[in-house]
PDB file of C-alpha atoms in Angstrom:
ATOM      1  CA  MET A 246      66.157  64.159 -19.321  1.00 49.00           C
ATOM      2  CA  ALA A 247      69.035  65.030 -21.572  1.00 52.00           C
ATOM      3  CA  GLY A 248      69.727  61.699 -23.278  1.00 52.00           C
ATOM      4  CA  LYS A 249      68.156  58.352 -23.974  1.00 59.00           C
ATOM      5  CA  GLY A 250      67.572  55.754 -21.330  1.00 56.00           C
ATOM      6  CA  VAL A 251      66.805  56.137 -17.647  1.00 57.00           C
ATOM      7  CA  SER A 252      66.963  59.579 -16.136  1.00 56.00           C
ATOM      8  CA  SER A 253      69.411  60.176 -13.341  1.00 56.00           C
ATOM      9  CA  ASP A 254      66.537  60.990 -10.945  1.00 56.00           C
ATOM     10  CA  SER A 255      64.845  57.614 -11.361  1.00 55.00           C
ATOM     11  CA  ALA A 256      68.174  55.777 -11.199  1.00 55.00           C
ATOM     12  CA  ARG A 257      69.027  57.621  -8.005  1.00 57.00           C
ATOM     13  CA  THR A 258      65.711  56.670  -6.355  1.00 57.00           C
ATOM     14  CA  VAL A 259      66.314  52.973  -7.025  1.00 55.00           C
ATOM     15  CA  ARG A 260      69.779  53.172  -5.466  1.00 60.00           C
ATOM     16  CA  SER A 261      68.588  55.214  -2.505  1.00 64.00           C
ATOM     17  CA  ARG A 262      65.972  52.678  -1.385  1.00 73.00           C
ATOM     18  CA  PRO A 263      67.575  51.066   1.657  1.00 73.00           C
ATOM     19  CA  TRP A 264      65.594  47.834   1.416  1.00 75.00           C
ATOM     20  CA  THR A 265      67.103  46.994  -1.978  1.00 78.00           C
ATOM     21  CA  ARG A 266      70.522  46.577  -0.397  1.00 81.00           C
ATOM     22  CA  PHE A 267      69.149  43.831   1.829  1.00 86.00           C
ATOM     23  CA  VAL A 268      66.251  42.299  -0.099  1.00 88.00           C
ATOM     24  CA  LEU A 269      67.928  41.722  -3.456  1.00 87.00           C
ATOM     25  CA  PRO A 270      71.070  40.015  -2.082  1.00 89.00           C
ATOM     26  CA  SER A 271      68.859  37.970   0.250  1.00 92.00           C
ATOM     27  CA  TYR A 272      66.694  36.879  -2.662  1.00 93.00           C
ATOM     28  CA  VAL A 273      69.752  35.849  -4.672  1.00 94.00           C
ATOM     29  CA  PHE A 274      71.107  33.937  -1.663  1.00 96.00           C
ATOM     30  CA  VAL A 275      67.812  32.069  -1.162  1.00 96.00           C
ATOM     31  CA  VAL A 276      67.567  31.124  -4.849  1.00 97.00           C
ATOM     32  CA  MET A 277      71.189  29.947  -4.929  1.00 97.00           C
ATOM     33  CA  ALA A 278      70.744  27.963  -1.708  1.00 97.00           C
ATOM     34  CA  TYR A 279      67.527  26.395  -3.042  1.00 97.00           C
ATOM     35  CA  THR A 280      69.441  25.330  -6.136  1.00 97.00           C
ATOM     36  CA  LEU A 281      72.760  24.239  -4.632  1.00 97.00           C
ATOM     37  CA  VAL A 282      71.922  22.747  -1.208  1.00 97.00           C
ATOM     38  CA  PRO A 283      70.253  19.591  -2.630  1.00 95.00           C
ATOM     39  CA  ILE A 284      73.293  19.003  -4.837  1.00 96.00           C
ATOM     40  CA  ALA A 285      75.638  19.460  -1.876  1.00 96.00           C
ATOM     41  CA  VAL A 286      73.566  17.036   0.238  1.00 91.00           C
ATOM     42  CA  MET A 287      73.644  14.427  -2.534  1.00 89.00           C
ATOM     43  CA  ILE A 288      77.419  14.763  -2.839  1.00 91.00           C
ATOM     44  CA  LEU A 289      77.794  14.504   0.944  1.00 90.00           C
ATOM     45  CA  TYR A 290      75.706  11.319   1.091  1.00 85.00           C
ATOM     46  CA  THR A 291      77.879   9.641  -1.533  1.00 85.00           C
ATOM     47  CA  PHE A 292      80.422   9.352   1.296  1.00 88.00           C
ATOM     48  CA  ASN A 293      77.914   7.774   3.723  1.00 86.00           C
ATOM     49  CA  LYS A 294      78.657   4.246   4.907  1.00 84.00           C
ATOM     50  CA  ALA A 295      75.140   2.862   4.656  1.00 75.00           C
ATOM     51  CA  PRO A 296      74.375  -0.547   6.167  1.00 70.00           C
ATOM     52  CA  ASN A 297      73.284  -3.289   3.757  1.00 72.00           C
ATOM     53  CA  GLN A 298      74.046  -0.992   0.808  1.00 67.00           C
ATOM     54  CA  ARG A 299      70.702   0.772   1.192  1.00 68.00           C
ATOM     55  CA  LEU A 300      69.795   4.369   0.661  1.00 69.00           C
ATOM     56  CA  THR A 301      69.445   5.863   4.098  1.00 71.00           C
ATOM     57  CA  PHE A 302      69.192   9.418   5.334  1.00 75.00           C
ATOM     58  CA  SER A 303      70.958   8.846   8.630  1.00 79.00           C
ATOM     59  CA  TRP A 304      74.734   9.181   8.762  1.00 82.00           C
ATOM     60  CA  HIS A 305      76.628   5.929   9.440  1.00 82.00           C
ATOM     61  CA  GLY A 306      80.210   7.021   8.920  1.00 85.00           C
ATOM     62  CA  PHE A 307      82.570   8.228   6.232  1.00 89.00           C
ATOM     63  CA  THR A 308      83.644   5.970   3.377  1.00 88.00           C
ATOM     64  CA  THR A 309      85.007   6.200  -0.150  1.00 89.00           C
ATOM     65  CA  GLU A 310      83.947   2.624  -0.872  1.00 86.00           C
ATOM     66  CA  TRP A 311      81.375   3.679  -3.469  1.00 82.00           C
ATOM     67  CA  TYR A 312      83.926   5.676  -5.433  1.00 87.00           C
ATOM     68  CA  SER A 313      86.398   2.793  -5.459  1.00 88.00           C
ATOM     69  CA  LYS A 314      83.627   0.506  -6.737  1.00 86.00           C
ATOM     70  CA  LEU A 315      82.717   3.106  -9.329  1.00 85.00           C
ATOM     71  CA  PHE A 316      86.244   3.170 -10.730  1.00 87.00           C
ATOM     72  CA  GLU A 317      86.349  -0.628 -10.903  1.00 91.00           C
ATOM     73  CA  VAL A 318      83.778  -0.568 -13.716  1.00 92.00           C
ATOM     74  CA  GLN A 319      85.798  -0.201 -16.918  1.00 93.00           C
ATOM     75  CA  ASP A 320      82.957   1.233 -19.035  1.00 93.00           C
ATOM     76  CA  LEU A 321      82.397   4.046 -16.547  1.00 92.00           C
ATOM     77  CA  THR A 322      86.066   4.970 -16.286  1.00 92.00           C
ATOM     78  CA  GLN A 323      86.392   4.930 -20.070  1.00 94.00           C
ATOM     79  CA  ALA A 324      83.339   7.205 -20.367  1.00 93.00           C
ATOM     80  CA  LEU A 325      84.815   9.513 -17.722  1.00 92.00           C
ATOM     81  CA  TRP A 326      88.112   9.798 -19.609  1.00 94.00           C
ATOM     82  CA  HIS A 327      86.301  10.452 -22.887  1.00 93.00           C
ATOM     83  CA  SER A 328      84.242  13.170 -21.192  1.00 94.00           C
ATOM     84  CA  LEU A 329      87.339  14.800 -19.726  1.00 96.00           C
ATOM     85  CA  GLU A 330      89.128  14.588 -23.074  1.00 95.00           C
ATOM     86  CA  VAL A 331      86.198  16.236 -24.879  1.00 95.00           C
ATOM     87  CA  ALA A 332      85.895  18.903 -22.179  1.00 95.00           C
ATOM     88  CA  VAL A 333      89.563  19.878 -22.251  1.00 96.00           C
ATOM     89  CA  LEU A 334      89.956  19.761 -26.028  1.00 96.00           C
ATOM     90  CA  SER A 335      86.711  21.617 -26.762  1.00 95.00           C
ATOM     91  CA  SER A 336      87.587  24.313 -24.232  1.00 95.00           C
ATOM     92  CA  ILE A 337      91.029  24.823 -25.758  1.00 96.00           C
ATOM     93  CA  ILE A 338      89.753  24.848 -29.352  1.00 95.00           C
ATOM     94  CA  ALA A 339      86.778  27.099 -28.549  1.00 92.00           C
ATOM     95  CA  THR A 340      89.069  29.539 -26.745  1.00 94.00           C
ATOM     96  CA  LEU A 341      91.571  29.576 -29.606  1.00 96.00           C
ATOM     97  CA  LEU A 342      88.803  30.158 -32.165  1.00 91.00           C
ATOM     98  CA  GLY A 343      86.439  32.289 -30.098  1.00 88.00           C
ATOM     99  CA  THR A 344      88.825  34.852 -28.637  1.00 92.00           C
ATOM    100  CA  PRO A 345      90.120  36.230 -31.953  1.00 91.00           C
ATOM    101  CA  ALA A 346      86.585  36.089 -33.378  1.00 86.00           C
ATOM    102  CA  ALA A 347      85.193  38.045 -30.411  1.00 88.00           C
ATOM    103  CA  ILE A 348      87.961  40.636 -30.689  1.00 91.00           C
ATOM    104  CA  ALA A 349      87.323  41.000 -34.427  1.00 87.00           C
ATOM    105  CA  LEU A 350      83.549  41.270 -33.961  1.00 87.00           C
ATOM    106  CA  ALA A 351      83.921  43.864 -31.225  1.00 88.00           C
ATOM    107  CA  ARG A 352      86.564  46.055 -32.849  1.00 90.00           C
ATOM    108  CA  ARG A 353      86.247  45.711 -36.617  1.00 87.00           C
ATOM    109  CA  LYS A 354      83.601  46.195 -39.275  1.00 89.00           C
ATOM    110  CA  PHE A 355      83.895  43.753 -42.155  1.00 87.00           C
ATOM    111  CA  ARG A 356      81.825  41.926 -44.742  1.00 90.00           C
ATOM    112  CA  GLY A 357      79.973  38.981 -43.292  1.00 86.00           C
ATOM    113  CA  ARG A 358      79.943  40.330 -39.754  1.00 87.00           C
ATOM    114  CA  GLY A 359      76.141  40.197 -39.643  1.00 88.00           C
ATOM    115  CA  GLY A 360      76.181  36.543 -40.647  1.00 88.00           C
ATOM    116  CA  ILE A 361      78.662  35.675 -37.927  1.00 85.00           C
ATOM    117  CA  ASP A 362      76.570  37.609 -35.398  1.00 84.00           C
ATOM    118  CA  LEU A 363      73.520  35.639 -36.544  1.00 86.00           C
ATOM    119  CA  VAL A 364      75.299  32.311 -36.057  1.00 82.00           C
ATOM    120  CA  VAL A 365      76.451  33.335 -32.569  1.00 80.00           C
ATOM    121  CA  VAL A 366      73.009  34.561 -31.497  1.00 82.00           C
ATOM    122  CA  THR A 367      71.282  31.519 -32.990  1.00 80.00           C
ATOM    123  CA  ASN A 368      73.582  29.229 -31.036  1.00 75.00           C
ATOM    124  CA  LEU A 369      72.764  31.152 -27.850  1.00 79.00           C
ATOM    125  CA  THR A 370      68.995  31.213 -28.337  1.00 83.00           C
ATOM    126  CA  ALA A 371      68.284  27.834 -29.931  1.00 83.00           C
ATOM    127  CA  PRO A 372      67.615  24.962 -27.535  1.00 85.00           C
ATOM    128  CA  THR A 373      70.621  22.712 -27.074  1.00 85.00           C
ATOM    129  CA  VAL A 374      68.689  19.621 -28.138  1.00 88.00           C
ATOM    130  CA  VAL A 375      67.673  21.285 -31.417  1.00 88.00           C
ATOM    131  CA  VAL A 376      71.252  22.284 -32.245  1.00 85.00           C
ATOM    132  CA  GLY A 377      72.525  18.828 -31.279  1.00 88.00           C
ATOM    133  CA  ALA A 378      69.895  17.075 -33.401  1.00 92.00           C
ATOM    134  CA  SER A 379      70.674  19.403 -36.312  1.00 91.00           C
ATOM    135  CA  LEU A 380      74.381  18.641 -36.061  1.00 92.00           C
ATOM    136  CA  LEU A 381      73.631  14.915 -35.897  1.00 94.00           C
ATOM    137  CA  GLY A 382      71.470  15.174 -39.028  1.00 95.00           C
ATOM    138  CA  PHE A 383      74.230  17.159 -40.723  1.00 94.00           C
ATOM    139  CA  PHE A 384      76.857  14.538 -39.873  1.00 95.00           C
ATOM    140  CA  ILE A 385      74.588  11.704 -41.053  1.00 96.00           C
ATOM    141  CA  ALA A 386      73.823  13.516 -44.332  1.00 96.00           C
ATOM    142  CA  LEU A 387      77.552  13.896 -44.990  1.00 95.00           C
ATOM    143  CA  SER A 388      78.225  10.267 -43.957  1.00 95.00           C
ATOM    144  CA  VAL A 389      80.657  11.424 -41.282  1.00 94.00           C
ATOM    145  CA  PRO A 390      81.422   8.520 -38.934  1.00 95.00           C
ATOM    146  CA  ARG A 391      80.085   9.335 -35.495  1.00 93.00           C
ATOM    147  CA  GLY A 392      82.604   9.205 -32.706  1.00 92.00           C
ATOM    148  CA  LEU A 393      84.853  11.333 -30.564  1.00 90.00           C
ATOM    149  CA  MET A 394      85.572  13.803 -33.389  1.00 93.00           C
ATOM    150  CA  THR A 395      81.900  14.591 -34.072  1.00 94.00           C
ATOM    151  CA  ILE A 396      81.268  15.005 -30.350  1.00 93.00           C
ATOM    152  CA  LEU A 397      84.247  17.357 -30.161  1.00 94.00           C
ATOM    153  CA  ILE A 398      82.970  19.412 -33.119  1.00 92.00           C
ATOM    154  CA  ALA A 399      79.536  19.703 -31.500  1.00 91.00           C
ATOM    155  CA  HIS A 400      81.023  20.813 -28.186  1.00 91.00           C
ATOM    156  CA  VAL A 401      83.226  23.405 -29.866  1.00 90.00           C
ATOM    157  CA  ALA A 402      80.128  24.707 -31.666  1.00 85.00           C
ATOM    158  CA  PHE A 403      78.306  25.042 -28.335  1.00 82.00           C
ATOM    159  CA  ASN A 404      81.210  26.742 -26.614  1.00 78.00           C
TER     160      ASN A 404
END
């Protein structure tokens, strides 16, 4: 073995095992199906025309009645628009801030780089609830009024 890491002989034996070409993709497919099929079934049954407005597992026809009723509720549509607004704005801001930062971290050495790396890794490893509660405590300590702006700041921090 000339260098560090895995030798070429052991890497070659893993690639040459014929069962890995079938078993590993099959395993990934089964895990993905186990995760996504229940979600797909739930989405499908939101279009089911159930008699007497009951939850039923037999198909009674296609309808969008439930979605039209959903959009009649003003609080829900307002929450949906706020969610979409936060999603779009936080994605744009995080991209505009994160792309130059990632390029700088990958290509340059500068003072404070370790601190920025620490903040990035902490955000990736800390549970979302802990970071959210910390941000909430921070906003309360600074007497920042909670609203769309604080939610946007938190989402940009997560992205």
